[in-house]
Tab-separated table of C-alpha atoms in Angstrom:
chain	number	residue	atom	x	y	z
A	1	MET	CA	0.000	0.000	0.000
A	2	LEU	CA	2.774	2.425	0.958
A	3	ASN	CA	4.667	1.875	-2.306
A	4	THR	CA	1.479	2.598	-4.279
A	5	ILE	CA	0.936	5.868	-2.404
A	6	LEU	CA	4.570	6.884	-2.897
A	7	GLN	CA	4.191	6.407	-6.661
A	8	THR	CA	1.108	8.649	-6.793
A	9	THR	CA	2.982	11.200	-4.663
A	10	LYS	CA	5.925	11.307	-7.065
A	11	LYS	CA	3.541	11.860	-9.975
A	12	PHE	CA	1.903	14.735	-8.088
A	13	ILE	CA	5.288	16.313	-7.348
A	14	LYS	CA	6.268	16.138	-11.040
A	15	LYS	CA	3.045	17.869	-12.101
A	16	ASN	CA	3.173	20.624	-9.470
A	17	LYS	CA	6.009	23.138	-9.453
A	18	LYS	CA	8.226	23.319	-6.396
A	19	GLU	CA	7.644	27.079	-6.123
A	20	GLU	CA	3.881	26.587	-5.826
A	21	ARG	CA	4.216	23.827	-3.246
A	22	LYS	CA	6.654	25.953	-1.261
A	23	LYS	CA	4.075	28.770	-1.060
A	24	LYS	CA	1.774	26.303	0.694
A	25	GLY	CA	4.542	25.007	2.950
A	26	GLN	CA	4.015	21.590	1.342
A	27	PHE	CA	6.869	19.065	1.565
A	28	PHE	CA	6.401	15.303	1.287
A	29	THR	CA	7.876	12.623	3.544
A	30	ASN	CA	9.928	9.798	2.063
A	31	LYS	CA	9.309	6.093	2.632
A	32	GLU	CA	12.059	5.402	5.152
A	33	ILE	CA	11.118	8.333	7.377
A	34	ALA	CA	7.422	7.397	7.237
A	35	ILE	CA	8.191	3.842	8.364
A	36	PHE	CA	10.548	5.083	11.090
A	37	MET	CA	7.918	7.488	12.434
A	38	ALA	CA	5.201	4.837	12.367
A	39	ASN	CA	7.417	2.407	14.277
A	40	LEU	CA	7.873	4.949	17.080
A	41	TYR	CA	4.215	4.494	18.058
A	42	ASP	CA	3.641	2.196	21.034
A	43	ILE	CA	0.236	0.606	20.505
A	44	PRO	CA	-1.641	0.468	23.854
A	45	LYS	CA	-2.063	-3.139	24.987
A	46	GLU	CA	-5.506	-2.499	26.454
A	47	LYS	CA	-7.044	-1.019	23.276
A	48	LYS	CA	-8.790	-2.843	20.433
A	49	SER	CA	-9.683	0.256	18.392
A	50	LEU	CA	-7.842	3.487	17.609
A	51	HIS	CA	-8.756	6.982	16.433
A	52	ILE	CA	-5.943	8.589	14.401
A	53	LEU	CA	-5.497	12.229	13.385
A	54	GLU	CA	-3.328	13.503	10.567
A	55	ALA	CA	-3.741	17.205	9.832
A	56	GLY	CA	-2.259	18.381	6.539
A	57	ILE	CA	-2.249	14.778	5.352
A	58	GLY	CA	-1.189	15.391	1.746
A	59	THR	CA	-1.311	12.076	-0.118
A	60	GLY	CA	-1.517	9.950	3.045
A	61	ILE	CA	2.050	8.622	3.254
A	62	LEU	CA	2.407	8.815	7.042
A	63	SER	CA	-1.042	7.457	7.863
A	64	CYS	CA	-0.477	4.559	5.490
A	65	ALA	CA	2.834	3.666	7.161
A	66	LEU	CA	1.158	3.835	10.571
A	67	LEU	CA	-1.773	1.666	9.462
A	68	GLU	CA	0.588	-0.952	8.028
A	69	LYS	CA	2.424	-1.048	11.377
A	70	ILE	CA	-0.874	-1.391	13.305
A	71	GLU	CA	-2.058	-4.194	11.036
A	72	LYS	CA	1.243	-6.043	11.353
A	73	GLU	CA	1.222	-5.861	15.159
A	74	GLY	CA	-2.170	-7.591	15.223
A	75	SER	CA	-3.722	-6.359	18.492
A	76	ILE	CA	-6.029	-3.681	16.970
A	77	ASN	CA	-9.124	-4.693	14.990
A	78	LYS	CA	-10.681	-1.291	14.218
A	79	VAL	CA	-9.222	2.089	13.159
A	80	HIS	CA	-10.825	5.415	12.248
A	81	LEU	CA	-8.716	8.110	10.571
A	82	THR	CA	-9.626	11.790	10.678
A	83	CYS	CA	-7.585	13.834	8.256
A	84	TYR	CA	-7.415	17.470	7.153
A	85	GLU	CA	-6.357	18.724	3.735
A	86	ILE	CA	-7.164	22.055	2.098
A	87	ASP	CA	-5.178	21.665	-1.132
A	88	SER	CA	-7.927	20.962	-3.658
A	89	SER	CA	-5.392	19.704	-6.206
A	90	ILE	CA	-4.521	16.739	-3.993
A	91	ILE	CA	-7.916	15.729	-2.552
A	92	ASP	CA	-8.790	13.273	-5.334
A	93	ILE	CA	-5.408	11.549	-5.030
A	94	LEU	CA	-5.803	11.369	-1.255
A	95	PHE	CA	-9.296	9.875	-1.506
A	96	LYS	CA	-8.131	7.179	-3.954
A	97	ASN	CA	-5.159	6.373	-1.729
A	98	LEU	CA	-7.343	5.987	1.363
A	99	GLU	CA	-9.811	3.828	-0.584
A	100	CYS	CA	-6.868	1.671	-1.648
A	101	ILE	CA	-5.877	1.286	1.999
A	102	LYS	CA	-9.455	0.440	2.985
A	103	LYS	CA	-9.630	-2.232	0.293
A	104	ASN	CA	-6.329	-3.879	1.207
A	105	LEU	CA	-6.189	-3.479	4.989
A	106	LYS	CA	-7.101	-6.655	6.855
A	107	ILE	CA	-8.630	-4.778	9.810
A	108	SER	CA	-11.752	-2.584	9.916
A	109	PHE	CA	-10.820	0.868	8.599
A	110	SER	CA	-12.872	4.024	8.082
A	111	PHE	CA	-11.850	7.592	7.330
A	112	GLU	CA	-13.129	11.128	6.957
A	113	ILE	CA	-11.429	13.877	4.946
A	114	ILE	CA	-12.123	17.362	6.307
A	115	LYS	CA	-11.467	19.988	3.615
A	116	LYS	CA	-10.970	22.866	6.039
A	117	ASN	CA	-8.127	24.867	7.506
A	118	TYR	CA	-7.149	22.741	10.502
A	119	ILE	CA	-6.124	25.660	12.708
A	120	LEU	CA	-9.340	27.590	12.032
A	121	ASP	CA	-11.768	24.662	12.215
A	122	LYS	CA	-14.035	25.129	15.230
A	123	LYS	CA	-15.648	21.705	15.256
A	124	LEU	CA	-16.458	20.079	18.575
A	125	LEU	CA	-13.284	18.956	20.294
A	126	GLN	CA	-12.446	15.330	19.613
A	127	LYS	CA	-9.867	13.174	21.326
A	128	TYR	CA	-7.389	11.074	19.369
A	129	ASP	CA	-5.314	8.094	20.457
A	130	VAL	CA	-2.454	9.000	18.160
A	131	VAL	CA	-1.498	11.981	16.019
A	132	ILE	CA	1.063	11.692	13.244
A	133	GLY	CA	2.080	14.394	10.810
A	134	ASN	CA	4.381	16.403	8.613
A	135	PRO	CA	2.773	19.839	9.074
A	136	PRO	CA	3.128	22.730	6.604
A	137	TYR	CA	6.256	24.796	7.139
A	138	LEU	CA	5.096	28.335	6.438
A	139	LYS	CA	5.770	31.652	8.137
A	140	LEU	CA	2.654	33.640	9.025
A	141	GLY	CA	2.071	37.343	9.470
A	142	LYS	CA	1.229	38.840	12.857
A	143	MET	CA	-2.305	39.550	11.634
A	144	ALA	CA	-2.911	36.198	9.913
A	145	SER	CA	-6.151	34.493	10.908
A	146	GLU	CA	-4.207	31.457	12.163
A	147	THR	CA	-2.050	33.728	14.339
A	148	GLU	CA	-5.163	35.380	15.765
A	149	ALA	CA	-6.785	32.008	16.427
A	150	MET	CA	-3.834	30.871	18.551
A	151	LYS	CA	-2.400	34.197	19.718
A	152	HIS	CA	-2.025	32.865	23.263
A	153	LEU	CA	0.929	30.830	21.948
A	154	CYS	CA	2.373	33.352	19.473
A	155	TYR	CA	5.138	35.900	19.772
A	156	GLY	CA	5.780	38.002	16.684
A	157	SER	CA	5.261	36.236	13.364
A	158	PRO	CA	4.797	32.498	14.058
A	159	ASN	CA	5.313	29.497	11.831
A	160	LEU	CA	2.362	27.320	10.913
A	161	TYR	CA	4.109	24.088	11.864
A	162	PHE	CA	4.098	24.681	15.614
A	163	LEU	CA	0.454	25.779	15.575
A	164	PHE	CA	-0.361	22.346	14.128
A	165	VAL	CA	1.602	20.674	16.908
A	166	ALA	CA	-0.070	22.779	19.612
A	167	LYS	CA	-3.622	22.214	18.390
A	168	SER	CA	-2.982	18.502	17.868
A	169	LEU	CA	-1.740	18.262	21.452
A	170	SER	CA	-4.978	19.848	22.709
A	171	GLU	CA	-6.934	17.150	20.837
A	172	LEU	CA	-4.760	14.258	21.947
A	173	ASP	CA	-6.353	11.904	24.475
A	174	GLU	CA	-4.751	11.331	27.873
A	175	ASN	CA	-1.780	8.953	27.448
A	176	GLY	CA	-2.052	9.403	23.674
A	177	GLU	CA	1.078	9.767	21.558
A	178	MET	CA	1.999	12.360	18.955
A	179	ILE	CA	4.719	11.921	16.330
A	180	TYR	CA	5.638	14.885	14.134
A	181	ILE	CA	8.466	15.672	11.757
A	182	ILE	CA	9.205	19.374	12.234
A	183	PRO	CA	12.029	21.930	12.067
A	184	ARG	CA	14.346	22.169	15.061
A	185	SER	CA	13.830	25.919	15.458
A	186	TRP	CA	11.232	25.611	18.263
A	187	THR	CA	13.741	24.218	20.765
A	188	SER	CA	15.139	27.566	21.930
A	189	GLY	CA	14.663	31.322	21.729
A	190	LEU	CA	11.959	33.778	22.664
A	191	TYR	CA	9.683	33.295	19.631
A	192	PHE	CA	8.741	29.760	20.688
A	193	LYS	CA	8.729	30.203	24.489
A	194	LYS	CA	4.935	30.160	24.920
A	195	PHE	CA	4.691	27.091	22.708
A	196	ARG	CA	7.408	25.286	24.670
A	197	ASP	CA	5.721	26.217	27.950
A	198	TYR	CA	2.474	24.704	26.690
A	199	LEU	CA	4.008	21.557	25.212
A	200	LEU	CA	6.145	20.822	28.275
A	201	SER	CA	3.281	21.417	30.707
A	202	GLU	CA	0.869	19.135	28.829
A	203	SER	CA	3.158	16.321	27.735
A	204	GLN	CA	6.467	14.550	28.159
A	205	ILE	CA	9.060	14.163	25.420
A	206	GLN	CA	9.792	10.481	24.772
A	207	HIS	CA	11.967	10.416	21.657
A	208	ILE	CA	13.843	12.913	19.489
A	209	HIS	CA	15.468	11.947	16.221
A	210	LEU	CA	17.777	14.567	14.761
A	211	PHE	CA	18.818	14.675	11.110
A	212	THR	CA	22.339	16.087	11.096
A	213	SER	CA	22.222	16.463	7.312
A	214	ARG	CA	20.068	19.368	6.154
A	215	ASP	CA	19.346	18.314	2.590
A	216	LYS	CA	18.100	14.711	2.500
A	217	VAL	CA	14.900	14.712	4.546
A	218	PHE	CA	12.095	15.405	2.066
A	219	ILE	CA	11.286	13.803	-1.294
A	220	SER	CA	12.794	15.699	-4.242
A	221	GLU	CA	13.102	18.920	-2.238
A	222	SER	CA	15.999	21.328	-1.626
A	223	ILE	CA	15.363	22.013	2.065
A	224	LEU	CA	18.204	23.269	4.237
A	225	GLN	CA	16.182	23.598	7.438
A	226	GLU	CA	17.540	21.379	10.223
A	227	THR	CA	14.825	18.835	10.902
A	228	MET	CA	13.792	16.514	13.722
A	229	ILE	CA	11.231	13.844	14.521
A	230	LEU	CA	9.520	14.486	17.841
A	231	LYS	CA	7.543	11.911	19.787
A	232	ILE	CA	5.641	13.036	22.882
A	233	LYS	CA	3.156	11.433	25.244
A	234	LYS	CA	0.267	13.359	26.791
A	235	THR	CA	0.858	12.587	30.424
A	236	LYS	CA	1.834	14.255	33.691
A	237	GLU	CA	3.918	11.233	34.633
A	238	HIS	CA	7.569	12.223	34.676
A	239	MET	CA	9.818	10.470	32.168
A	240	PRO	CA	13.256	9.639	33.631
A	241	TYR	CA	14.987	9.863	30.262
A	242	VAL	CA	14.502	10.725	26.592
A	243	LYS	CA	15.714	8.573	23.722
A	244	VAL	CA	17.808	10.674	21.351
A	245	SER	CA	18.725	9.182	17.997
A	246	SER	CA	20.420	10.776	15.032
A	247	SER	CA	21.437	10.000	11.479
A	248	PHE	CA	23.406	11.813	8.826
A	249	SER	CA	21.469	10.392	5.896
A	250	SER	CA	17.697	9.939	6.067
A	251	LEU	CA	17.671	7.522	3.147
A	252	ASP	CA	18.104	4.275	5.073
A	253	PHE	CA	18.924	5.153	8.717
A	254	SER	CA	21.910	2.781	8.434
A	255	ASP	CA	24.156	5.253	10.262
A	256	ARG	CA	21.638	5.803	13.052
A	257	THR	CA	22.945	6.119	16.608
A	258	GLU	CA	20.911	6.290	19.825
A	259	ILE	CA	21.531	7.272	23.443
A	260	GLU	CA	19.338	7.716	26.508
A	261	VAL	CA	19.549	11.174	28.094
A	262	PRO	CA	18.195	12.183	31.525
A	263	TYR	CA	15.037	14.274	31.066
A	264	GLU	CA	16.503	17.121	33.143
A	265	ILE	CA	19.416	17.384	30.694
A	266	ILE	CA	17.097	17.609	27.672
A	267	VAL	CA	14.695	20.146	29.201
A	268	SER	CA	16.240	23.130	30.974
A	269	GLN	CA	14.268	23.956	34.117
A	270	ASP	CA	15.449	27.593	34.011
A	271	THR	CA	14.840	28.506	30.368
A	272	ASN	CA	12.649	25.631	29.054
A	273	TYR	CA	15.140	25.278	26.177
A	274	ILE	CA	15.525	21.819	24.637
A	275	HIS	CA	19.101	20.497	24.492
A	276	ILE	CA	19.738	17.639	22.073
A	277	PRO	CA	23.044	15.799	22.574
A	278	VAL	CA	23.515	13.097	19.952
A	279	ASN	CA	26.500	11.290	21.484
A	280	LEU	CA	28.143	10.670	24.856
A	281	ASN	CA	30.718	13.434	24.320
A	282	GLU	CA	27.961	16.027	23.866
A	283	LEU	CA	26.131	14.652	26.885
A	284	GLU	CA	29.306	15.081	28.951
A	285	ILE	CA	29.600	18.715	27.775
A	286	LEU	CA	26.023	19.440	28.853
A	287	GLU	CA	26.531	17.833	32.262
A	288	LYS	CA	29.738	19.819	32.796
A	289	ILE	CA	28.322	23.221	31.833
A	290	HIS	CA	25.003	22.724	33.616
A	291	LYS	CA	26.916	22.466	36.918
A	292	LEU	CA	27.788	26.165	36.596
A	293	ASN	CA	25.446	28.555	38.386
A	294	ASN	CA	26.023	31.907	36.677
A	295	THR	CA	24.963	33.586	33.431
A	296	LEU	CA	26.119	36.769	31.746
A	297	GLU	CA	23.147	38.636	33.169
A	298	SER	CA	23.630	37.327	36.717
A	299	ILE	CA	27.166	38.783	36.818
A	300	GLY	CA	26.124	42.145	35.378
A	301	LEU	CA	26.845	41.610	31.672
A	302	LYS	CA	24.693	41.164	28.584
A	303	MET	CA	25.006	40.219	24.944
A	304	LYS	CA	23.215	42.564	22.539
A	305	THR	CA	22.800	42.774	18.790
A	306	GLY	CA	24.657	45.444	16.808
A	307	LEU	CA	22.803	48.736	16.532
A	308	THR	CA	23.143	49.648	12.844
A	309	VAL	CA	21.077	47.936	10.147
A	310	ASP	CA	23.228	48.673	7.112
A	311	PHE	CA	20.602	48.760	4.344
A	312	ARG	CA	18.516	51.275	6.314
A	313	ASN	CA	21.401	53.633	7.071
A	314	LYS	CA	23.729	53.488	4.066
A	315	GLU	CA	23.418	57.230	3.493
A	316	MET	CA	25.221	57.717	6.814
A	317	PHE	CA	28.244	55.548	5.895
A	318	TYR	CA	31.581	57.109	4.916
A	319	GLU	CA	34.890	55.941	3.488
A	320	LYS	CA	37.226	57.974	5.711
A	321	SER	CA	37.596	59.096	9.283
A	322	GLU	CA	36.491	62.718	9.388
A	323	LYS	CA	35.021	65.080	11.937
A	324	ASN	CA	31.724	63.773	13.379
A	325	LYS	CA	32.417	60.283	11.969
A	326	VAL	CA	33.193	57.213	14.091
A	327	PRO	CA	34.218	53.605	13.319
A	328	LEU	CA	31.475	51.207	12.289
A	329	PHE	CA	32.431	47.620	13.116
A	330	PHE	CA	31.343	44.641	11.016
A	331	SER	CA	31.863	40.907	11.507
A	332	GLN	CA	34.688	41.059	8.950
A	333	HIS	CA	36.719	43.073	11.452
A	334	ILE	CA	37.026	39.970	13.654
A	335	GLN	CA	40.290	38.324	12.641
A	336	ASN	CA	42.057	35.612	14.659
A	337	GLY	CA	40.458	36.703	17.907
A	338	GLU	CA	41.330	40.375	17.517
A	339	ILE	CA	39.670	43.412	15.942
A	340	LYS	CA	41.463	44.653	12.846
A	341	PHE	CA	40.372	48.144	11.770
A	342	PRO	CA	40.363	49.550	9.173
A	343	ILE	CA	40.604	46.675	6.688
A	344	ASN	CA	39.976	48.613	3.456
A	345	LYS	CA	36.366	47.529	3.535
A	346	GLU	CA	33.962	49.848	1.752
A	347	LYS	CA	32.603	52.560	4.087
A	348	GLU	CA	33.854	51.682	7.566
A	349	TYR	CA	32.748	54.905	9.259
A	350	ILE	CA	29.355	56.297	10.255
A	351	SER	CA	28.038	59.769	11.002
A	352	ILE	CA	27.227	60.592	14.643
A	353	GLU	CA	23.979	62.206	13.482
A	354	LYS	CA	21.717	59.385	14.786
A	355	LYS	CA	22.440	58.954	18.486
A	356	GLY	CA	20.512	55.667	18.598
A	357	LEU	CA	23.153	54.032	16.415
A	358	LEU	CA	26.028	54.964	18.721
A	359	GLN	CA	27.458	53.192	21.750
A	360	LYS	CA	30.145	54.057	24.253
A	361	ASN	CA	33.729	53.329	23.266
A	362	THR	CA	34.459	50.806	25.994
A	363	ASN	CA	35.713	47.243	26.095
A	364	TYR	CA	33.560	44.604	24.366
A	365	LEU	CA	33.645	41.028	23.231
A	366	PHE	CA	32.388	40.979	19.637
A	367	VAL	CA	30.732	37.763	18.413
A	368	LYS	CA	29.678	37.096	14.832
A	369	ARG	CA	25.918	36.820	14.585
A	370	PHE	CA	25.894	34.722	11.397
A	371	THR	CA	28.164	31.939	10.194
A	372	SER	CA	27.791	29.620	7.229
A	373	LYS	CA	26.797	25.992	7.769
A	374	GLU	CA	30.166	24.887	6.331
A	375	GLU	CA	32.211	26.732	8.988
A	376	LYS	CA	33.674	24.598	11.748
A	377	LYS	CA	32.949	27.088	14.538
A	378	ARG	CA	29.594	28.652	15.299
A	379	LEU	CA	30.921	31.036	17.970
A	380	GLN	CA	33.523	33.336	16.440
A	381	CYS	CA	34.783	36.061	18.763
A	382	GLY	CA	36.962	39.136	18.698
A	383	ILE	CA	38.403	41.150	21.605
A	384	TYR	CA	37.625	44.843	21.302
A	385	LEU	CA	39.693	47.127	23.541
A	386	SER	CA	38.727	50.788	23.745
A	387	LYS	CA	42.355	51.869	24.252
A	388	ASN	CA	43.089	50.887	20.646
A	389	PHE	CA	40.578	53.520	19.476
A	390	LYS	CA	41.213	56.224	22.058
A	391	ASN	CA	40.509	59.030	19.582
A	392	TYR	CA	36.799	58.177	19.719
A	393	SER	CA	34.338	58.491	22.580
A	394	MET	CA	31.636	56.622	20.602
A	395	ILE	CA	31.543	53.796	18.036
A	396	SER	CA	28.856	51.800	16.202
A	397	THR	CA	28.268	48.115	15.439
A	398	ASP	CA	26.621	46.462	12.465
A	399	ASN	CA	23.432	44.471	13.049
A	400	LYS	CA	25.161	41.268	11.888
A	401	LEU	CA	27.482	41.507	14.873
A	402	ASN	CA	26.713	40.738	18.531
A	403	PHE	CA	28.585	42.294	21.426
A	404	ILE	CA	28.905	41.546	25.139
A	405	SER	CA	29.021	44.661	27.288
A	406	GLY	CA	28.717	45.656	30.931
A	407	GLU	CA	25.223	46.375	32.222
A	408	ILE	CA	26.103	46.799	35.895
A	409	ILE	CA	29.883	46.441	35.802
A	410	GLU	CA	32.545	47.691	33.416
A	411	LEU	CA	34.427	45.162	31.303
A	412	SER	CA	38.049	45.209	32.367
A	413	GLU	CA	40.635	43.892	29.927
A	414	CYS	CA	41.083	40.645	31.842
A	415	LEU	CA	37.301	40.160	31.911
A	416	VAL	CA	37.063	40.566	28.126
A	417	TYR	CA	39.905	38.086	27.665
A	418	GLY	CA	38.196	35.700	30.088
A	419	LEU	CA	34.925	35.885	28.149
A	420	TYR	CA	36.895	35.257	24.979
A	421	THR	CA	38.414	32.137	26.561
A	422	ILE	CA	34.913	30.831	27.294
A	423	PHE	CA	33.169	31.583	24.045
A	424	ASN	CA	36.106	30.805	21.752
A	425	SER	CA	36.505	27.328	23.262
A	426	ASN	CA	35.388	24.163	21.500
A	427	THR	CA	33.424	23.241	24.639
A	428	TYR	CA	31.124	26.253	24.428
A	429	ASP	CA	30.964	26.081	20.653
A	430	SER	CA	29.731	22.487	20.964
A	431	TYR	CA	27.313	23.503	23.711
A	432	TYR	CA	25.773	26.173	21.506
A	433	ARG	CA	25.386	23.751	18.593
A	434	ILE	CA	23.604	21.321	20.926
A	435	LEU	CA	21.290	24.138	21.992
A	436	ASN	CA	20.671	25.731	18.614
A	437	GLY	CA	20.783	24.037	15.227
A	438	SER	CA	20.709	27.237	13.176
A	439	THR	CA	23.669	29.213	11.857
A	440	GLN	CA	22.604	32.339	13.762
A	441	VAL	CA	24.031	33.237	17.158
A	442	ASN	CA	21.083	34.454	19.208
A	443	SER	CA	21.838	36.932	22.003
A	444	THR	CA	18.782	35.829	24.011
A	445	GLU	CA	20.187	32.307	24.171
A	446	ILE	CA	23.778	33.358	24.916
A	447	ASN	CA	22.532	35.404	27.877
A	448	THR	CA	21.071	32.252	29.458
A	449	ILE	CA	24.068	29.911	28.985
A	450	PRO	CA	25.695	28.824	32.275
A	451	ILE	CA	29.171	30.308	32.791
A	452	PRO	CA	31.750	30.423	35.621
A	453	ASN	CA	31.644	33.154	38.254
A	454	LEU	CA	33.254	36.558	37.779
A	455	GLU	CA	36.420	35.717	39.718
A	456	ILE	CA	37.143	32.617	37.635
A	457	ILE	CA	36.466	34.449	34.349
A	458	GLU	CA	38.990	37.126	35.354
A	459	LYS	CA	41.560	34.457	36.299
A	460	MET	CA	41.125	32.801	32.905
A	461	GLY	CA	41.491	36.208	31.267
A	462	ARG	CA	44.757	36.966	33.037
A	463	LYS	CA	46.080	33.543	32.087
A	464	ILE	CA	45.379	33.896	28.363
A	465	MET	CA	46.827	37.426	28.429
A	466	ARG	CA	50.080	35.941	29.769
A	467	GLU	CA	49.963	33.200	27.131
A	468	ARG	CA	49.707	35.809	24.340
A	469	ASN	CA	47.989	33.107	22.293
A	470	LEU	CA	44.320	33.344	21.295
A	471	THR	CA	43.931	29.970	19.613
A	472	THR	CA	40.985	27.720	20.383
A	473	GLN	CA	43.429	25.081	21.685
A	474	ILE	CA	44.719	27.451	24.363
A	475	CYS	CA	41.157	28.466	25.281
A	476	ASP	CA	40.234	24.778	25.677
A	477	LYS	CA	43.281	24.151	27.847
A	478	ILE	CA	42.576	27.082	30.170
A	479	LEU	CA	38.845	26.340	30.395
A	480	GLU	CA	39.568	22.715	31.288
A	481	GLU	CA	41.685	23.855	34.256
A	482	TYR	CA	38.783	25.803	35.770
A	483	ILE	CA	35.614	23.883	34.888
């Protein structure tokens, strides 16, 4: 049955342009992933019938894989599938596929196709034993009807995928299971905080599968979004651990690895961020850093994003240092741990006309906000010392650059060097990759990362200043001595 549905899906993909499907957030699951997701479901021993939900069902690939698994296991004799699909171009294919399943399945099977927007459908609340899905990945506007319908979970412009997960969870029966393939982006940051609060209060995470390759997850698609499979159970019963598996290629799962991670390591009690270590080395890094009790904010510091958005302020940029012009620092000025300025980059100075774009010329740790997925290090830092630019009382920073500055205390030189030792180390670079799968360094997240206390940071700073060596290897060596 599954092979038949996959053939009809491939024909649909050939007839419908990728650009049009992308506008709908429509990406199809391949056979191996569908089977893997279906096999994650633990069929309740006490049940003889099941009610399944798949919202945004497409051609029915996932439901078919799940039904084949249920039939094979042999304990269930009756299944009803409720599915949602609003793409009129696919409804006929879906109906034929479900009829094919009904004809060939050896257990009693019925289905209903609801041709409505799942998020906006106000039908009487039903309860499902299992939810499975590959929801649409589509960014919504702040005023979109779906955003309004679930505004209690939204911050800014949400993505449709997590609204599907949230509504499905509300319709999941007690002790029911939900298995979704979704982007990793929900696991940290402010935009998804309300969603995480809801999900973690209503359910327990049982299994996470992480695809470490960004380009092999969906059929015939060029998707570079880091993707995960999430399995949760709607229960208040505390899970002692979470299974975390990973694979580089999604084509056959032959390189799949799996570890069990204590629930408290996966889910941060302080920030509700989701940490996903995929091997024992990463688990050790999490355990080591989570023993630290301080953050940047708790010791009087804060990471912020650069003040100047270049495309909005280009008329204020200048080639040379002149009266009423100050240096404008970009990520390119970070070179081998230091700040090199000028570097013959086009327009490295900015007018002092807009006070909101200026900041005090004091000591900072600069951190690149964006890196490419090919780069080995996510955290790339540069030590900025005000004494090297003593002719200026003010400077400016580009929006693609983050900086750590003093909120309550001033950054001494040894403190800046100490922060560099931390954030330039492989340990913290690995920690951040475990926390955040994107190529963007988010200041909100950095401000919550556990770090040593002020005294130890200063000691590390003095040590690396004596070393006169800013390599990652030296940072690792010094960090290891103290934590």
